[in-house]
Short mmCIF file of C-alpha atoms and ligand atoms in Angstrom, two decimals:
data_model
loop_
_atom_site.label_atom_id
_atom_site.label_comp_id
_atom_site.label_asym_id
_atom_site.label_seq_id
_atom_site.Cartn_x
_atom_site.Cartn_y
_atom_site.Cartn_z
CA UNK A 1 0.00 0.00 0.00
CA UNK A 2 1.50 3.31 -1.01
CA UNK A 3 1.41 6.09 1.57
CA UNK A 4 -0.28 8.88 -0.40
CA UNK A 5 -3.47 9.29 -2.36
CA UNK A 6 -2.86 10.70 -5.83
CA UNK A 7 -5.77 12.57 -7.39
CA UNK A 8 -6.21 14.07 -10.84
CA UNK A 9 -7.91 17.41 -10.29
CA UNK A 10 -9.84 19.55 -12.78
CA UNK A 11 -7.47 22.51 -12.88
CA UNK A 12 -9.47 24.66 -15.31
CA UNK A 13 -12.36 24.29 -17.71
CA UNK A 14 -11.34 23.57 -21.30
CA UNK A 15 -12.27 25.88 -24.14
CA UNK A 16 -12.47 23.55 -27.13
CA UNK A 17 -10.33 20.42 -26.91
CA UNK A 18 -8.99 19.66 -23.40
CA UNK A 19 -5.24 20.00 -22.83
CA UNK A 20 -2.94 18.70 -20.10
CA UNK A 21 -3.16 22.14 -18.42
CA UNK A 22 -6.82 21.49 -17.64
CA UNK A 23 -5.67 18.79 -15.18
CA UNK A 24 -3.24 18.66 -12.27
CA UNK A 25 -2.04 15.88 -10.01
CA UNK A 26 -2.35 16.37 -6.24
CA UNK A 27 -1.10 14.18 -3.43
CA UNK A 28 -3.09 13.96 -0.21
CA UNK A 29 -3.23 11.65 2.78
CA UNK A 30 -4.97 8.34 2.33
CA UNK A 31 -8.43 8.74 3.89
CA UNK A 32 -9.22 6.76 7.03
CA UNK A 33 -12.51 4.83 7.17
CA UNK A 34 -14.94 5.25 10.06
CA UNK A 35 -17.46 2.72 11.33
CA UNK A 36 -19.82 1.82 8.46
CA UNK A 37 -17.29 2.78 5.77
CA UNK A 38 -14.81 1.01 3.55
CA UNK A 39 -11.47 2.22 2.22
CA UNK A 40 -11.24 1.44 -1.50
CA UNK A 41 -8.10 1.05 -3.61
CA UNK A 42 -8.71 1.87 -7.27
CA UNK A 43 -7.53 -0.91 -9.56
CA UNK A 44 -9.07 0.17 -12.87
CA UNK A 45 -10.47 3.54 -13.92
CA UNK A 46 -12.81 3.77 -16.89
CA UNK A 47 -12.24 6.72 -19.21
CA UNK A 48 -15.38 7.65 -21.13
CA UNK A 49 -16.37 10.42 -23.55
CA UNK A 50 -19.08 11.75 -21.15
CA UNK A 51 -16.28 13.09 -18.93
CA UNK A 52 -15.76 15.91 -21.44
CA UNK A 53 -19.27 17.10 -20.53
CA UNK A 54 -18.45 17.02 -16.81
CA UNK A 55 -15.45 19.31 -17.42
CA UNK A 56 -17.80 21.97 -18.72
CA UNK A 57 -20.34 23.93 -16.67
CA UNK A 58 -22.89 24.06 -19.50
CA UNK A 59 -26.28 22.70 -18.32
CA UNK A 60 -26.49 18.93 -18.79
CA UNK A 61 -28.16 15.83 -17.36
CA UNK A 62 -25.50 15.60 -14.62
CA UNK A 63 -23.76 18.28 -12.55
CA UNK A 64 -20.29 19.43 -13.64
CA UNK A 65 -17.06 18.64 -11.80
CA UNK A 66 -16.10 21.76 -9.87
CA UNK A 67 -12.75 23.34 -10.70
CA UNK A 68 -10.40 22.14 -7.95
CA UNK A 69 -12.28 18.84 -7.45
CA UNK A 70 -11.11 15.42 -8.61
CA UNK A 71 -12.39 14.12 -11.92
CA UNK A 72 -15.29 11.68 -11.66
CA UNK A 73 -15.30 8.20 -13.12
CA UNK A 74 -16.36 4.61 -12.75
CA UNK A 75 -13.82 2.29 -11.16
CA UNK A 76 -13.15 -1.28 -10.18
CA UNK A 77 -11.70 -1.22 -6.67
CA UNK A 78 -10.52 -3.54 -3.94
CA UNK A 79 -11.74 -3.14 -0.40
CA UNK A 80 -8.53 -2.32 1.43
CA UNK A 81 -10.07 -1.91 4.88
CA UNK A 82 -13.66 -2.61 5.81
CA UNK A 83 -15.57 -1.25 8.78
CA UNK A 84 -18.82 -2.14 7.02
CA UNK A 85 -20.70 -5.38 7.81
CA UNK A 86 -21.42 -6.20 4.13
CA UNK A 87 -17.83 -5.95 2.87
CA UNK A 88 -14.64 -7.80 3.69
CA UNK A 89 -11.05 -6.83 3.03
CA UNK A 90 -10.13 -7.98 -0.46
CA UNK A 91 -13.65 -7.77 -1.97
CA UNK A 92 -13.70 -6.42 -5.53
CA UNK A 93 -16.38 -3.80 -6.15
CA UNK A 94 -17.70 -1.58 -8.90
CA UNK A 95 -17.42 1.94 -7.51
CA UNK A 96 -17.28 5.57 -8.53
CA UNK A 97 -13.95 6.62 -6.99
CA UNK A 98 -13.06 9.03 -9.77
CA UNK A 99 -9.50 9.69 -10.88
CA UNK A 100 -7.68 8.81 -7.66
CA UNK A 101 -5.92 5.95 -5.89
CA UNK A 102 -8.13 5.69 -2.80
CA UNK A 103 -11.65 6.65 -1.75
CA UNK A 104 -14.08 6.06 1.09
CA UNK A 105 -17.59 4.69 0.67
CA UNK A 106 -20.49 3.91 2.97
CA UNK A 107 -21.39 1.05 0.62
CA UNK A 108 -24.51 2.67 -0.83
CA UNK A 109 -22.82 3.34 -4.19
CA UNK A 110 -21.00 0.00 -4.48
CA UNK A 111 -21.79 -3.21 -6.32
CA UNK A 112 -19.86 -6.40 -5.76
CA UNK A 113 -18.13 -7.60 -8.92
CA UNK A 114 -20.06 -10.59 -10.19
CA UNK A 115 -17.83 -13.68 -9.83
CA UNK A 116 -18.93 -14.77 -13.33
CA UNK A 117 -16.88 -11.92 -14.85
CA UNK A 118 -13.76 -13.44 -16.48
CA UNK A 119 -11.57 -10.48 -15.43
CA UNK A 120 -12.43 -7.48 -13.26
CA UNK A 121 -11.76 -4.72 -15.83
CA UNK A 122 -14.57 -6.08 -18.02
CA UNK A 123 -17.02 -4.68 -15.46
CA UNK A 124 -16.13 -1.29 -16.99
CA UNK A 125 -16.53 -2.44 -20.59
CA UNK A 126 -18.34 -5.26 -22.32
CA UNK A 127 -20.02 -6.41 -19.06
CA UNK A 128 -20.51 -2.90 -17.70
CA UNK A 129 -21.84 0.50 -18.69
CA UNK A 130 -20.67 0.56 -22.34
CA UNK A 131 -21.99 -2.96 -22.97
CA UNK A 132 -25.29 -2.05 -21.35
CA UNK A 133 -25.48 1.10 -23.49
CA UNK A 134 -24.98 -0.91 -26.68
CA UNK A 135 -27.56 -3.51 -25.63
CA UNK A 136 -30.35 -1.13 -24.62
CA UNK A 137 -29.66 1.46 -27.31
CA UNK A 138 -29.72 -1.02 -30.13
CA UNK A 139 -32.41 -3.44 -28.96
CA UNK A 140 -34.88 -1.16 -27.15
CA UNK A 141 -34.58 1.93 -29.33
CA UNK A 142 -33.06 0.68 -32.58
CA UNK A 143 -35.32 -2.42 -32.67
CA UNK A 144 -33.34 -4.16 -35.43
CA UNK A 145 -35.03 -6.88 -37.49
CA UNK A 146 -33.32 -9.68 -39.39
CA UNK A 147 -32.40 -8.61 -42.90
CA UNK A 148 -32.26 -4.90 -42.08
CA UNK A 149 -29.18 -2.70 -42.58
CA UNK A 150 -27.65 -1.26 -39.41
CA UNK A 151 -24.97 1.43 -39.57
CA UNK A 152 -22.90 2.02 -36.44
CA UNK A 153 -20.57 4.95 -35.82
CA UNK A 154 -17.36 4.73 -33.71
CA UNK A 155 -17.45 1.07 -34.74
CA UNK A 156 -14.24 -0.14 -33.11
CA UNK A 157 -14.94 1.51 -29.75
CA UNK A 158 -16.38 0.33 -26.47
CA UNK A 159 -20.03 0.81 -27.42
CA UNK A 160 -19.95 0.63 -31.24
CA UNK A 161 -18.04 -2.66 -31.43
CA UNK A 162 -20.78 -4.30 -29.35
CA UNK A 163 -23.69 -2.65 -31.16
CA UNK A 164 -22.49 -4.10 -34.47
CA UNK A 165 -21.96 -7.59 -33.06
CA UNK A 166 -25.40 -7.64 -31.40
CA UNK A 167 -26.94 -6.52 -34.70
CA UNK A 168 -25.15 -9.41 -36.44
CA UNK A 169 -26.55 -11.84 -33.83
CA UNK A 170 -29.99 -10.45 -34.70
CA UNK A 171 -29.45 -11.24 -38.40
CA UNK A 172 -28.77 -7.74 -39.74
CA UNK A 173 -26.33 -6.48 -42.32
CA UNK A 174 -23.89 -4.31 -40.35
CA UNK A 175 -21.85 -1.44 -41.73
CA UNK A 176 -19.40 0.22 -39.36
CA UNK A 177 -17.85 3.67 -39.56
CA UNK A 178 -14.42 4.09 -38.00
CA UNK A 179 -11.30 6.21 -38.22
CA UNK A 180 -8.59 4.57 -40.31
CA UNK A 181 -7.82 1.31 -42.03
CA UNK A 182 -6.65 -0.57 -38.92
CA UNK A 183 -9.87 0.04 -37.00
CA UNK A 184 -11.97 -0.79 -40.07
CA UNK A 185 -10.12 -4.05 -40.64
CA UNK A 186 -10.69 -4.96 -36.99
CA UNK A 187 -14.43 -4.37 -37.43
CA UNK A 188 -14.73 -6.63 -40.46
CA UNK A 189 -12.10 -9.30 -39.77
CA UNK A 190 -12.37 -9.63 -35.98
CA UNK A 191 -15.90 -8.50 -35.20
CA UNK A 192 -17.59 -9.85 -38.33
CA UNK A 193 -19.12 -6.62 -39.65
CA UNK A 194 -20.11 -6.82 -43.32
CA UNK A 195 -18.19 -3.64 -44.17
CA UNK A 196 -16.59 -0.71 -42.39
CA UNK A 197 -15.99 2.71 -43.93
CA UNK A 198 -13.15 5.04 -42.95
CA UNK A 199 -14.63 8.43 -42.08
CA UNK A 200 -11.31 10.10 -42.97
CA UNK A 201 -11.67 9.04 -46.64
CA UNK A 202 -12.27 11.98 -48.99
CA UNK A 203 -15.21 10.14 -50.61
CA UNK A 204 -16.55 8.78 -47.31
CA UNK A 205 -20.17 9.63 -48.17
CA UNK A 206 -19.97 7.84 -51.55
CA UNK A 207 -18.36 4.76 -49.98
CA UNK A 208 -21.07 4.64 -47.34
CA UNK A 209 -23.81 4.86 -49.99
CA UNK A 210 -22.19 2.02 -51.97
CA UNK A 211 -22.01 -0.14 -48.82
CA UNK A 212 -25.73 0.40 -48.13
CA UNK A 213 -27.47 -0.47 -51.43
CA UNK A 214 -30.77 -1.09 -49.63
CA UNK A 215 -30.54 2.09 -47.54
CA UNK A 216 -30.23 2.30 -43.75
CA UNK A 217 -32.88 0.97 -41.34
CA UNK A 218 -31.05 1.64 -38.06
CA UNK A 219 -28.34 4.22 -37.54
CA UNK A 220 -26.67 3.99 -34.11
CA UNK A 221 -25.47 7.56 -33.61
CA UNK A 222 -22.42 8.21 -31.45
CA UNK A 223 -20.64 10.85 -33.48
CA UNK A 224 -22.71 13.46 -35.37
CA UNK A 225 -20.89 15.82 -37.74
CA UNK A 226 -20.07 14.63 -41.22
CA UNK A 227 -20.95 11.02 -40.41
CA UNK A 228 -24.54 12.01 -39.73
CA UNK A 229 -24.55 14.19 -42.88
CA UNK A 230 -23.60 11.14 -44.95
CA UNK A 231 -26.18 8.90 -43.24
CA UNK A 232 -29.16 11.27 -43.53
CA UNK A 233 -29.92 10.86 -47.28
CA UNK A 234 -29.57 7.05 -47.00
CA UNK A 235 -32.18 6.55 -44.26
CA UNK A 236 -35.15 4.36 -45.21
CA UNK A 237 -38.78 4.98 -44.40
CA UNK A 238 -39.47 3.98 -40.76
CA UNK A 239 -35.75 4.00 -39.88
CA UNK A 240 -34.75 4.26 -36.21
CA UNK A 241 -31.89 6.37 -34.84
CA UNK A 242 -30.83 5.75 -31.23
CA UNK A 243 -28.90 8.93 -30.36
CA UNK A 244 -26.25 7.64 -27.98
CA UNK A 245 -23.56 10.30 -28.34
CA UNK A 246 -22.24 13.14 -30.47
CA UNK A 247 -18.52 12.94 -29.86
CA UNK A 248 -17.59 15.02 -32.92
CA UNK A 249 -19.25 17.97 -31.15
CA UNK A 250 -18.08 17.57 -27.55
CA UNK A 251 -15.31 20.15 -28.01
CA UNK A 252 -17.46 22.61 -29.96
CA UNK A 253 -17.48 26.16 -28.66
CA UNK A 254 -20.24 27.35 -31.00
CA UNK A 255 -22.85 25.98 -33.37
CA UNK A 256 -21.28 24.46 -36.50
CA UNK A 257 -20.84 26.84 -39.42
CA UNK A 258 -22.55 26.34 -42.75
CA UNK A 259 -26.14 26.30 -43.94
CA UNK A 260 -28.85 25.61 -41.37
CA UNK A 261 -29.85 21.97 -41.99
CA UNK A 262 -32.64 21.76 -39.44
CA UNK A 263 -35.27 22.03 -42.18
CA UNK A 264 -33.71 19.14 -44.12
CA UNK A 265 -33.50 16.99 -41.00
CA UNK A 266 -37.07 17.72 -39.93
CA UNK A 267 -38.44 17.09 -43.42
CA UNK A 268 -36.59 13.75 -43.63
CA UNK A 269 -37.91 12.69 -40.21
CA UNK A 270 -41.43 13.68 -41.17
CA UNK A 271 -41.73 12.32 -44.69
CA UNK A 272 -39.90 9.06 -43.88
CA UNK A 273 -41.61 8.65 -40.46
CA UNK A 274 -38.24 8.19 -38.81
CA UNK A 275 -37.87 7.72 -35.04
CA UNK A 276 -34.85 9.52 -33.57
CA UNK A 277 -34.50 9.09 -29.83
CA UNK A 278 -31.82 10.19 -27.43
CA UNK A 279 -31.16 8.08 -24.35
CA UNK A 280 -28.98 8.18 -21.23
CA UNK A 281 -28.15 4.74 -19.93
CA UNK A 282 -28.68 5.64 -16.23
CA UNK A 283 -32.44 5.53 -16.86
CA UNK A 284 -32.39 1.81 -17.67
CA UNK A 285 -30.49 0.22 -14.77
CA UNK A 286 -33.52 -0.67 -12.65
CA UNK A 287 -35.48 -2.57 -15.24
CA UNK A 288 -33.03 -3.72 -17.95
CA UNK A 289 -29.69 -4.47 -16.29
CA UNK A 290 -30.25 -8.06 -15.17
CA UNK A 291 -31.35 -9.24 -18.60
CA UNK A 292 -28.39 -7.46 -20.20
CA UNK A 293 -25.84 -8.93 -17.81
CA UNK A 294 -27.07 -12.46 -18.15
CA UNK A 295 -27.39 -12.31 -21.96
CA UNK A 296 -24.07 -10.55 -22.55
CA UNK A 297 -22.24 -12.92 -20.20
CA UNK A 298 -23.59 -15.86 -22.22
CA UNK A 299 -22.60 -14.29 -25.54
CA UNK A 300 -19.07 -13.60 -24.27
CA UNK A 301 -18.77 -17.14 -22.91
CA UNK A 302 -19.99 -18.62 -26.20
CA UNK A 303 -17.53 -16.48 -28.18
CA UNK A 304 -20.37 -14.70 -29.99
CA UNK A 305 -19.24 -11.31 -28.71
CA UNK A 306 -15.62 -10.22 -28.90
CA UNK A 307 -14.20 -7.19 -27.17
CA UNK A 308 -11.03 -5.19 -27.19
CA UNK A 309 -9.57 -3.26 -24.26
CA UNK A 310 -7.10 -0.41 -24.56
CA UNK A 311 -5.31 -0.64 -21.20
CA UNK A 312 -3.07 2.26 -20.20
CA UNK A 313 -0.85 1.90 -17.14
CA UNK A 314 -0.66 4.59 -14.46
CA UNK A 315 -3.10 7.11 -13.04
CA UNK A 316 -0.71 9.91 -14.04
CA UNK A 317 -1.35 9.00 -17.70
CA UNK A 318 -5.12 9.45 -17.46
CA UNK A 319 -5.21 13.07 -18.78
CA UNK A 320 -3.21 12.23 -21.91
CA UNK A 321 -5.23 9.09 -22.53
CA UNK A 322 -8.49 11.00 -22.13
CA UNK A 323 -7.36 13.74 -24.51
CA UNK A 324 -6.51 10.97 -27.00
CA UNK A 325 -9.99 9.40 -26.62
CA UNK A 326 -11.55 12.56 -28.03
CA UNK A 327 -9.13 12.38 -31.00
CA UNK A 328 -9.72 8.71 -31.82
CA UNK A 329 -6.35 7.59 -30.45
CA UNK A 330 -7.83 4.81 -28.32
CA UNK A 331 -8.42 1.43 -29.93
CA UNK A 332 -11.07 -0.38 -27.89
CA UNK A 333 -12.46 0.29 -24.41
CA UNK A 334 -10.10 2.76 -22.73
CA UNK A 335 -9.23 1.75 -19.17
CA UNK A 336 -6.47 3.02 -16.88
CA UNK A 337 -4.78 0.32 -14.82
CA UNK A 338 -4.18 2.23 -11.57
CA UNK A 339 -2.91 -0.72 -9.53
CA UNK A 340 -2.47 -4.44 -10.08
CA UNK A 341 -5.42 -6.67 -9.24
P1 LIG B 401 -15.07 4.87 -27.98
O1 LIG B 401 -14.33 3.74 -27.34
O2 LIG B 401 -15.85 4.59 -29.21
O3 LIG B 401 -14.04 6.05 -28.23
C1 LIG B 401 -14.44 7.22 -28.85
C2 LIG B 401 -14.27 7.10 -30.37
O4 LIG B 401 -15.01 8.12 -31.00
C3 LIG B 401 -12.84 7.39 -30.80
O5 LIG B 401 -11.99 6.29 -30.69
C4 LIG B 401 -13.04 7.77 -32.26
O6 LIG B 401 -13.06 6.62 -33.07
C5 LIG B 401 -14.45 8.36 -32.26
N1 LIG B 401 -14.36 9.81 -32.52
C6 LIG B 401 -13.80 10.74 -31.73
N2 LIG B 401 -13.90 11.96 -32.31
C7 LIG B 401 -14.53 11.76 -33.49
C8 LIG B 401 -14.92 12.62 -34.54
N3 LIG B 401 -14.70 13.94 -34.49
N4 LIG B 401 -15.55 12.09 -35.61
C9 LIG B 401 -15.77 10.75 -35.68
N5 LIG B 401 -15.44 9.89 -34.70
C10 LIG B 401 -14.81 10.39 -33.62
O7 LIG B 401 -16.04 5.52 -26.91
P2 LIG B 401 -17.36 4.87 -26.27
O8 LIG B 401 -17.71 3.65 -27.00
O9 LIG B 401 -17.18 4.83 -24.82
O10 LIG B 401 -18.46 5.97 -26.58
C11 LIG B 401 -19.01 6.09 -27.89
C12 LIG B 401 -20.14 7.11 -27.86
O11 LIG B 401 -21.18 6.66 -27.01
C13 LIG B 401 -19.73 8.48 -27.34
O12 LIG B 401 -20.40 9.47 -28.10
C14 LIG B 401 -20.25 8.49 -25.92
O13 LIG B 401 -20.49 9.78 -25.44
C15 LIG B 401 -21.52 7.68 -26.10
N6 LIG B 401 -22.05 7.06 -24.86
C16 LIG B 401 -23.31 7.39 -24.49
C17 LIG B 401 -23.91 6.81 -23.41
C18 LIG B 401 -25.33 7.16 -23.08
O14 LIG B 401 -25.82 6.83 -22.00
N7 LIG B 401 -26.04 7.84 -23.98
C19 LIG B 401 -23.17 5.87 -22.54
C20 LIG B 401 -21.85 5.53 -23.05
C21 LIG B 401 -21.31 6.14 -24.17
P3 LIG B 401 -12.54 6.63 -34.59
O15 LIG B 401 -11.04 6.62 -34.50
O16 LIG B 401 -13.14 5.43 -35.15
O17 LIG B 401 -13.03 7.91 -35.20
#
């Protein structure tokens, strides 16, 4: 056990893309648990695009991180010292420690890591929040039917890689969109997508149209920007668009330039009777989590779902890794290994 608690603090709010100066590392004493509390040691920290929203004080569905406070984030932790009747030293838990080595909890925000999980970090990925997001977003909102064409953005990432594979299990034709040849090859050769288009290609929109000769029935939106522009004219009547994220816009400081396309969007939605629905995964935990966990665990065990982790060692590297996530530098679910499990 090291003798300090390192924390990554929000040093200032970013304007546009975050930089290393928006973060600082602080060392404080390791907190001491009182009766009814546990001391948690962070083993794995999940880095997720939503954290860009928490760095900003613009109104959102969750409160911002205050400047001077540690960054928030989901973690897998080990109970280092328990003064709580439900936890023993050594228990592995899903927690929300944020970007730091140690944290206290009264147990109310903890979940024991299911022993069926093949390795603990997966509780932050395929068998955790991103997996649940893919499952609910695609099945409940996207409602894919066998034979339909599903297009998925950020196709090699934590959520997108799973959306495409679930759509394949459901009998759909799956077209991914990803940044660069390596990620696209991973989507087709490893994950079994029917095609994957590189959004950096100059003729990206033409390539996407060629890959979708029957149009698009479900577009799983995680990006926005030019990817959505290319998808819009290809949408079929009665298409569904789960709006999961808009990562191309998270660093925007103003509305995008160019002609106002709201009229075009609204007319397409109206005349083609398209359903476009945003969702935040928190709303689904009570009633959908158990089914997800059991089904996804089976698919992973049977080899029907593959996953890729991008593990980065060291809490001190979290800012750089997070900055890279917003630039497409991660390849798979981005997780910081803070300590060995
Ligand atoms: P990923 O692992 O997919 O990593 C993010 C990826 O986004 C990058 O690797 C990059 O992939 C792509 N990307 C980044 N910037 C751009 C850009 N300007 N244009 C196109 N692609 C870009 O992250 P997650 O799977 O964790 O998250 C995917 C999306 O899902 C995000 O929008 C996130 O906010 C959202 N989300 C929403 C949830 C909800 O409750 N609604 C819950 C969880 C996630 P590439 O190199 O291929 O471009």
